[in-house]
């Protein structure tokens, strides 16, 4: 067993303010001073500790020396042989060389067995390189699953968002009598990946390795409307084609109502590069729109496109509270018989013939 010498006590309730005192200390997980497995607190912050676990007489110095000099293997791709993952197109890097190597790894070599081995039953896909002096975050793949399988699981349509629930209620209250005049059109919640760590093998060269941008996943609408300025109304993934019927989309909607996309607003004159308050969609109000913008692998998390008061577009964090403007699509053969579309004189529509 290990015995902690000259112990001091610290209450968990005081950790938030006292955590810095315990860096470099040893602790038994059960709160005693004698244990068969002991933790060495390597670092800490106000919410957590980072520790090295020792047992069987190991010392921190011996483990640290071994870790510093043992290279991990990183691969640009993987192959599943039926029982294990095999790393392909590999390089080695030890902690001693990490400061020099992490930019190269962040750009190209995302797979690792988290060891000096080039094969394993569970493989890590690194999606976040914090810095040359800190940590990585990774997705664990097993049973032959690939990063593409992991992304499909991430983007499954299982839970209605608060926005969807809200506009469904609006539709039930206001639009059921007009259902015959509406088309079950495709509302594209485009989650295709434009660039970033989750892009996959040989990711986009526009990412600067080792920078904050290399730790953010940018979705298709962001690339089209904020980087290359080529909006499109083509929805690349069937899973993102939100419709009521499964004949022309995913069949995940209850009613034929959603929000406009970033591409539709750009085409109407409200964009990230050029925009106008004279656009026919401009309302002197700001609101969220349908398209996801990016996901940052940090505490600030996910961003969705937002329509600003001046008519421009940009990403805002999902936890920020903003309004929405439901959109519908008139069925073919519907004509406007009167009105100008204002709240005082709304359009009157009816089926032609």
Short mmCIF file of C-alpha atoms in Angstrom, two decimals:
data_model
loop_
_atom_site.label_atom_id
_atom_site.label_comp_id
_atom_site.label_asym_id
_atom_site.label_seq_id
_atom_site.Cartn_x
_atom_site.Cartn_y
_atom_site.Cartn_z
CA UNK A 1 0.00 0.00 0.00
CA UNK A 2 0.93 3.64 -0.36
CA UNK A 3 1.05 5.82 2.74
CA UNK A 4 0.62 9.58 2.39
CA UNK A 5 3.13 11.43 4.53
CA UNK A 6 2.38 14.72 6.28
CA UNK A 7 -1.25 14.77 5.11
CA UNK A 8 -3.49 17.81 5.17
CA UNK A 9 -7.27 17.85 4.90
CA UNK A 10 -9.39 19.78 2.42
CA UNK A 11 -13.15 19.91 2.19
CA UNK A 12 -14.69 19.29 -1.21
CA UNK A 13 -16.97 22.29 -0.67
CA UNK A 14 -13.86 24.51 -0.61
CA UNK A 15 -12.33 23.07 -3.80
CA UNK A 16 -13.57 25.95 -5.98
CA UNK A 17 -11.39 28.46 -4.12
CA UNK A 18 -8.61 26.20 -2.78
CA UNK A 19 -7.89 23.96 -5.79
CA UNK A 20 -4.53 25.57 -6.56
CA UNK A 21 -3.17 24.41 -3.18
CA UNK A 22 -3.32 20.75 -4.18
CA UNK A 23 -1.33 20.67 -7.39
CA UNK A 24 1.58 18.30 -6.85
CA UNK A 25 -0.14 16.48 -3.98
CA UNK A 26 -1.01 12.81 -3.51
CA UNK A 27 -4.49 11.68 -2.57
CA UNK A 28 -6.27 8.41 -1.87
CA UNK A 29 -9.59 8.28 -3.69
CA UNK A 30 -11.36 6.96 -0.59
CA UNK A 31 -10.21 9.89 1.56
CA UNK A 32 -7.82 7.84 3.72
CA UNK A 33 -4.05 8.18 4.12
CA UNK A 34 -3.27 4.59 3.16
CA UNK A 35 -4.39 2.89 -0.08
CA UNK A 36 -3.32 0.43 -2.77
CA UNK A 37 -3.97 2.94 -5.58
CA UNK A 38 -2.97 6.59 -5.17
CA UNK A 39 -3.49 9.67 -7.36
CA UNK A 40 -0.87 12.32 -8.04
CA UNK A 41 -2.59 15.64 -8.83
CA UNK A 42 -0.74 16.82 -11.92
CA UNK A 43 -2.95 19.85 -12.53
CA UNK A 44 -6.31 21.28 -11.43
CA UNK A 45 -8.83 24.01 -11.96
CA UNK A 46 -11.94 25.21 -10.15
CA UNK A 47 -14.08 22.30 -11.38
CA UNK A 48 -11.77 19.31 -11.76
CA UNK A 49 -8.42 17.71 -11.06
CA UNK A 50 -6.08 16.00 -13.51
CA UNK A 51 -4.22 13.12 -11.93
CA UNK A 52 -1.85 10.26 -12.63
CA UNK A 53 -2.94 6.95 -11.10
CA UNK A 54 -0.30 4.71 -9.50
CA UNK A 55 -0.47 1.20 -8.09
CA UNK A 56 1.83 -1.74 -7.37
CA UNK A 57 4.67 0.41 -6.09
CA UNK A 58 4.94 2.66 -9.14
CA UNK A 59 6.23 6.18 -8.60
CA UNK A 60 5.16 9.36 -10.31
CA UNK A 61 8.71 10.07 -11.44
CA UNK A 62 9.08 6.66 -13.11
CA UNK A 63 5.71 6.92 -14.86
CA UNK A 64 6.44 10.48 -15.96
CA UNK A 65 9.83 9.53 -17.38
CA UNK A 66 8.34 6.56 -19.22
CA UNK A 67 5.49 8.68 -20.63
CA UNK A 68 7.84 11.41 -21.83
CA UNK A 69 9.97 8.96 -23.77
CA UNK A 70 7.27 6.67 -25.15
CA UNK A 71 5.97 7.84 -28.53
CA UNK A 72 2.35 7.45 -29.53
CA UNK A 73 1.48 6.46 -33.07
CA UNK A 74 -0.99 8.59 -35.07
CA UNK A 75 -2.61 7.64 -38.36
CA UNK A 76 -4.24 9.47 -41.23
CA UNK A 77 -6.71 6.62 -41.76
CA UNK A 78 -7.81 3.28 -40.28
CA UNK A 79 -8.65 -0.20 -41.47
CA UNK A 80 -10.82 -2.72 -39.61
CA UNK A 81 -9.58 -6.33 -39.94
CA UNK A 82 -12.57 -7.92 -38.26
CA UNK A 83 -11.27 -7.67 -34.71
CA UNK A 84 -8.94 -4.65 -34.56
CA UNK A 85 -8.33 -1.23 -36.07
CA UNK A 86 -5.07 -0.86 -37.99
CA UNK A 87 -3.62 2.65 -38.24
CA UNK A 88 -2.57 3.65 -41.77
CA UNK A 89 -0.17 6.32 -43.02
CA UNK A 90 1.32 6.79 -39.55
CA UNK A 91 3.78 9.01 -37.72
CA UNK A 92 5.19 8.83 -34.20
CA UNK A 93 5.38 11.60 -31.63
CA UNK A 94 6.41 11.53 -27.98
CA UNK A 95 5.37 14.13 -25.39
CA UNK A 96 8.90 15.53 -25.63
CA UNK A 97 8.28 16.41 -29.29
CA UNK A 98 4.59 17.36 -28.97
CA UNK A 99 5.17 21.11 -29.14
CA UNK A 100 6.80 20.66 -32.54
CA UNK A 101 4.51 17.93 -33.87
CA UNK A 102 1.00 18.84 -32.74
CA UNK A 103 0.28 21.21 -35.66
CA UNK A 104 1.10 18.48 -38.17
CA UNK A 105 -1.01 15.98 -36.25
CA UNK A 106 -3.90 18.44 -35.94
CA UNK A 107 -3.96 18.94 -39.70
CA UNK A 108 -3.70 15.34 -40.89
CA UNK A 109 -3.26 12.57 -38.29
CA UNK A 110 -6.44 12.30 -36.26
CA UNK A 111 -6.47 8.56 -35.43
CA UNK A 112 -4.56 7.01 -32.53
CA UNK A 113 -4.69 3.98 -30.25
CA UNK A 114 -3.56 6.35 -27.46
CA UNK A 115 -0.42 4.25 -27.17
CA UNK A 116 2.75 3.18 -28.96
CA UNK A 117 0.74 0.50 -30.79
CA UNK A 118 -0.53 0.80 -34.35
CA UNK A 119 -3.49 -1.54 -33.77
CA UNK A 120 -6.24 -1.67 -31.14
CA UNK A 121 -9.81 -2.80 -30.53
CA UNK A 122 -10.86 0.79 -29.75
CA UNK A 123 -9.39 3.72 -31.64
CA UNK A 124 -9.56 7.43 -30.86
CA UNK A 125 -10.43 10.05 -33.48
CA UNK A 126 -8.95 13.34 -32.23
CA UNK A 127 -11.32 16.22 -32.95
CA UNK A 128 -9.88 18.86 -30.64
CA UNK A 129 -6.26 19.97 -30.16
CA UNK A 130 -6.40 22.61 -27.44
CA UNK A 131 -2.81 23.85 -27.65
CA UNK A 132 0.81 22.72 -27.63
CA UNK A 133 0.78 22.82 -23.82
CA UNK A 134 -2.55 21.22 -23.04
CA UNK A 135 -4.94 18.41 -23.91
CA UNK A 136 -6.68 16.68 -26.78
CA UNK A 137 -10.29 15.51 -27.03
CA UNK A 138 -11.27 12.45 -29.02
CA UNK A 139 -14.20 10.30 -30.09
CA UNK A 140 -13.86 6.62 -29.26
CA UNK A 141 -14.65 4.24 -32.15
CA UNK A 142 -15.16 0.51 -31.72
CA UNK A 143 -16.70 -2.57 -33.37
CA UNK A 144 -15.52 -1.47 -36.81
CA UNK A 145 -17.38 1.86 -36.77
CA UNK A 146 -15.84 4.75 -38.69
CA UNK A 147 -15.93 8.49 -38.14
CA UNK A 148 -18.66 8.64 -40.79
CA UNK A 149 -20.73 6.21 -38.70
CA UNK A 150 -20.14 8.42 -35.66
CA UNK A 151 -21.33 11.50 -37.54
CA UNK A 152 -24.50 9.70 -38.65
CA UNK A 153 -25.23 8.89 -35.02
CA UNK A 154 -24.54 12.51 -34.01
CA UNK A 155 -26.98 13.84 -36.60
CA UNK A 156 -29.87 11.48 -35.99
CA UNK A 157 -33.24 13.23 -35.81
CA UNK A 158 -34.53 12.05 -32.44
CA UNK A 159 -35.65 15.05 -30.38
CA UNK A 160 -37.70 18.10 -31.41
CA UNK A 161 -35.97 21.41 -30.73
CA UNK A 162 -37.68 24.17 -28.76
CA UNK A 163 -37.97 26.14 -32.00
CA UNK A 164 -39.70 23.28 -33.82
CA UNK A 165 -42.12 22.78 -30.92
CA UNK A 166 -42.92 26.50 -30.92
CA UNK A 167 -43.59 26.86 -34.64
CA UNK A 168 -45.62 23.63 -34.68
CA UNK A 169 -47.87 25.22 -32.05
CA UNK A 170 -48.09 28.38 -34.18
CA UNK A 171 -49.07 26.28 -37.20
CA UNK A 172 -51.79 24.37 -35.34
CA UNK A 173 -53.24 27.65 -34.08
CA UNK A 174 -53.13 29.60 -37.34
CA UNK A 175 -52.63 27.47 -40.43
CA UNK A 176 -54.64 24.23 -40.33
CA UNK A 177 -57.46 25.76 -42.39
CA UNK A 178 -55.00 26.59 -45.18
CA UNK A 179 -53.23 23.23 -45.46
CA UNK A 180 -54.59 22.60 -48.98
CA UNK A 181 -52.77 25.69 -50.24
CA UNK A 182 -49.39 24.68 -48.84
CA UNK A 183 -46.69 22.49 -50.35
CA UNK A 184 -44.76 19.82 -48.48
CA UNK A 185 -41.49 21.41 -49.54
CA UNK A 186 -37.98 20.47 -48.39
CA UNK A 187 -36.65 22.50 -45.46
CA UNK A 188 -32.88 21.94 -45.54
CA UNK A 189 -31.16 21.79 -42.15
CA UNK A 190 -27.81 21.27 -43.89
CA UNK A 191 -25.35 19.51 -41.58
CA UNK A 192 -22.84 18.65 -44.27
CA UNK A 193 -19.35 19.56 -43.09
CA UNK A 194 -17.47 22.23 -45.01
CA UNK A 195 -14.19 22.03 -43.10
CA UNK A 196 -12.74 21.28 -39.69
CA UNK A 197 -11.58 18.28 -37.65
CA UNK A 198 -14.71 16.23 -38.37
CA UNK A 199 -14.30 16.65 -42.13
CA UNK A 200 -12.40 13.38 -42.20
CA UNK A 201 -9.23 12.15 -43.90
CA UNK A 202 -7.08 14.81 -45.60
CA UNK A 203 -9.27 17.63 -44.36
CA UNK A 204 -9.59 20.95 -46.17
CA UNK A 205 -6.23 22.68 -46.63
CA UNK A 206 -7.83 26.04 -45.81
CA UNK A 207 -7.57 25.11 -42.12
CA UNK A 208 -4.47 26.57 -40.50
CA UNK A 209 -3.06 23.75 -38.39
CA UNK A 210 -2.87 24.28 -34.67
CA UNK A 211 -5.10 27.35 -34.69
CA UNK A 212 -8.47 27.90 -33.05
CA UNK A 213 -10.11 27.44 -36.47
CA UNK A 214 -8.74 23.90 -36.72
CA UNK A 215 -10.76 23.04 -33.60
CA UNK A 216 -14.08 24.18 -35.05
CA UNK A 217 -16.34 22.21 -37.36
CA UNK A 218 -17.91 24.44 -40.03
CA UNK A 219 -21.12 23.34 -41.70
CA UNK A 220 -22.03 23.69 -45.37
CA UNK A 221 -24.11 26.86 -45.09
CA UNK A 222 -21.25 28.68 -43.36
CA UNK A 223 -18.82 27.73 -46.10
CA UNK A 224 -21.19 28.79 -48.89
CA UNK A 225 -22.43 32.04 -47.34
CA UNK A 226 -19.44 33.30 -45.33
CA UNK A 227 -16.38 31.88 -47.09
CA UNK A 228 -16.94 31.38 -50.82
CA UNK A 229 -20.21 33.36 -51.17
CA UNK A 230 -21.96 30.83 -53.41
CA UNK A 231 -25.40 30.13 -51.90
CA UNK A 232 -27.26 27.03 -53.04
CA UNK A 233 -30.75 25.61 -52.57
CA UNK A 234 -29.55 22.04 -53.14
CA UNK A 235 -29.74 19.95 -49.96
CA UNK A 236 -26.77 17.53 -50.02
CA UNK A 237 -27.90 14.99 -47.38
CA UNK A 238 -31.21 13.10 -47.39
CA UNK A 239 -31.19 13.05 -43.57
CA UNK A 240 -31.27 16.87 -43.57
CA UNK A 241 -34.24 17.18 -45.97
CA UNK A 242 -37.01 17.90 -43.48
CA UNK A 243 -40.47 17.13 -44.86
CA UNK A 244 -43.82 15.77 -43.71
CA UNK A 245 -43.87 12.97 -46.28
CA UNK A 246 -41.01 10.51 -46.62
CA UNK A 247 -41.47 10.49 -50.40
CA UNK A 248 -39.36 13.61 -50.98
CA UNK A 249 -37.45 13.89 -47.69
CA UNK A 250 -36.90 12.43 -44.25
CA UNK A 251 -40.54 12.58 -43.13
CA UNK A 252 -39.51 14.04 -39.75
CA UNK A 253 -41.92 17.02 -39.75
CA UNK A 254 -45.43 17.07 -38.32
CA UNK A 255 -46.47 20.12 -40.35
CA UNK A 256 -45.09 21.75 -43.54
CA UNK A 257 -43.52 24.69 -41.69
CA UNK A 258 -39.95 25.58 -40.71
CA UNK A 259 -37.51 28.50 -40.99
CA UNK A 260 -35.74 30.01 -43.98
CA UNK A 261 -32.14 28.96 -44.61
CA UNK A 262 -29.01 31.10 -44.78
CA UNK A 263 -28.77 30.40 -48.53
CA UNK A 264 -32.36 31.58 -49.16
CA UNK A 265 -31.73 34.81 -47.26
CA UNK A 266 -28.48 35.43 -49.13
CA UNK A 267 -30.23 34.93 -52.47
CA UNK A 268 -32.88 37.43 -51.33
CA UNK A 269 -30.25 40.10 -50.61
CA UNK A 270 -29.44 39.43 -46.95
CA UNK A 271 -25.96 37.99 -46.65
CA UNK A 272 -22.64 38.03 -44.85
CA UNK A 273 -20.64 39.82 -47.55
CA UNK A 274 -23.30 42.08 -49.04
CA UNK A 275 -26.74 42.81 -47.63
CA UNK A 276 -29.50 45.35 -47.94
CA UNK A 277 -32.32 46.66 -45.79
CA UNK A 278 -34.37 47.01 -48.98
CA UNK A 279 -34.55 43.23 -49.45
CA UNK A 280 -38.13 42.04 -49.86
CA UNK A 281 -37.64 39.83 -46.80
CA UNK A 282 -36.36 42.65 -44.57
CA UNK A 283 -38.69 43.27 -41.61
CA UNK A 284 -36.68 45.56 -39.29
CA UNK A 285 -36.52 42.61 -36.91
CA UNK A 286 -33.83 40.10 -36.06
CA UNK A 287 -34.36 36.38 -35.67
CA UNK A 288 -32.81 32.95 -35.92
CA UNK A 289 -32.87 30.96 -39.14
CA UNK A 290 -32.63 27.26 -39.90
CA UNK A 291 -29.01 26.71 -40.97
CA UNK A 292 -26.34 25.55 -38.49
CA UNK A 293 -23.15 27.59 -38.69
CA UNK A 294 -20.38 25.83 -36.77
CA UNK A 295 -19.53 23.79 -33.71
CA UNK A 296 -16.63 24.94 -31.58
CA UNK A 297 -15.02 22.25 -29.43
CA UNK A 298 -14.98 24.54 -26.43
CA UNK A 299 -17.44 25.71 -23.80
CA UNK A 300 -19.16 28.06 -26.27
CA UNK A 301 -20.35 25.04 -28.30
CA UNK A 302 -22.81 25.23 -31.17
CA UNK A 303 -23.71 28.20 -33.39
CA UNK A 304 -26.78 28.66 -35.59
CA UNK A 305 -27.24 31.37 -38.22
CA UNK A 306 -28.89 34.59 -37.10
CA UNK A 307 -30.49 37.37 -39.15
CA UNK A 308 -29.37 40.75 -37.80
CA UNK A 309 -31.35 43.97 -37.72
CA UNK A 310 -29.30 45.45 -40.57
CA UNK A 311 -30.09 42.48 -42.83
CA UNK A 312 -26.74 40.69 -42.48
CA UNK A 313 -26.17 37.09 -41.41
CA UNK A 314 -23.91 35.56 -38.77
CA UNK A 315 -23.63 32.73 -36.28
CA UNK A 316 -24.96 33.02 -32.73
CA UNK A 317 -24.69 30.53 -29.88
CA UNK A 318 -27.65 28.19 -29.52
CA UNK A 319 -28.18 29.02 -25.83
CA UNK A 320 -28.79 32.71 -26.61
CA UNK A 321 -32.49 33.62 -26.73
CA UNK A 322 -33.81 35.14 -29.97
CA UNK A 323 -37.09 35.12 -31.86
CA UNK A 324 -38.00 33.09 -34.94
CA UNK A 325 -40.14 33.75 -38.01
CA UNK A 326 -41.96 30.66 -39.33
CA UNK A 327 -42.03 30.14 -43.10
CA UNK A 328 -44.43 28.21 -45.34
CA UNK A 329 -44.36 27.31 -49.03
CA UNK A 330 -47.40 27.89 -51.24
CA UNK A 331 -48.45 24.94 -53.37
CA UNK A 332 -48.10 25.19 -57.18
CA UNK A 333 -51.12 26.86 -58.77
CA UNK A 334 -51.73 29.22 -55.85
CA UNK A 335 -52.21 32.86 -56.84
CA UNK A 336 -52.34 36.15 -54.96
CA UNK A 337 -55.71 37.84 -55.40
CA UNK A 338 -55.18 40.92 -53.20
CA UNK A 339 -53.03 42.53 -50.53
CA UNK A 340 -49.47 43.72 -50.37
CA UNK A 341 -48.08 41.35 -47.71
CA UNK A 342 -48.04 43.83 -44.83
CA UNK A 343 -49.67 43.12 -41.48
CA UNK A 344 -52.24 45.83 -42.25
CA UNK A 345 -53.02 44.44 -45.73
CA UNK A 346 -51.91 40.79 -45.92
CA UNK A 347 -51.90 38.75 -49.09
CA UNK A 348 -55.07 36.88 -50.00
CA UNK A 349 -54.31 33.68 -51.90
CA UNK A 350 -56.36 30.95 -53.54
CA UNK A 351 -55.86 28.02 -55.87
CA UNK A 352 -55.90 29.02 -59.55
CA UNK A 353 -59.09 27.72 -61.16
#
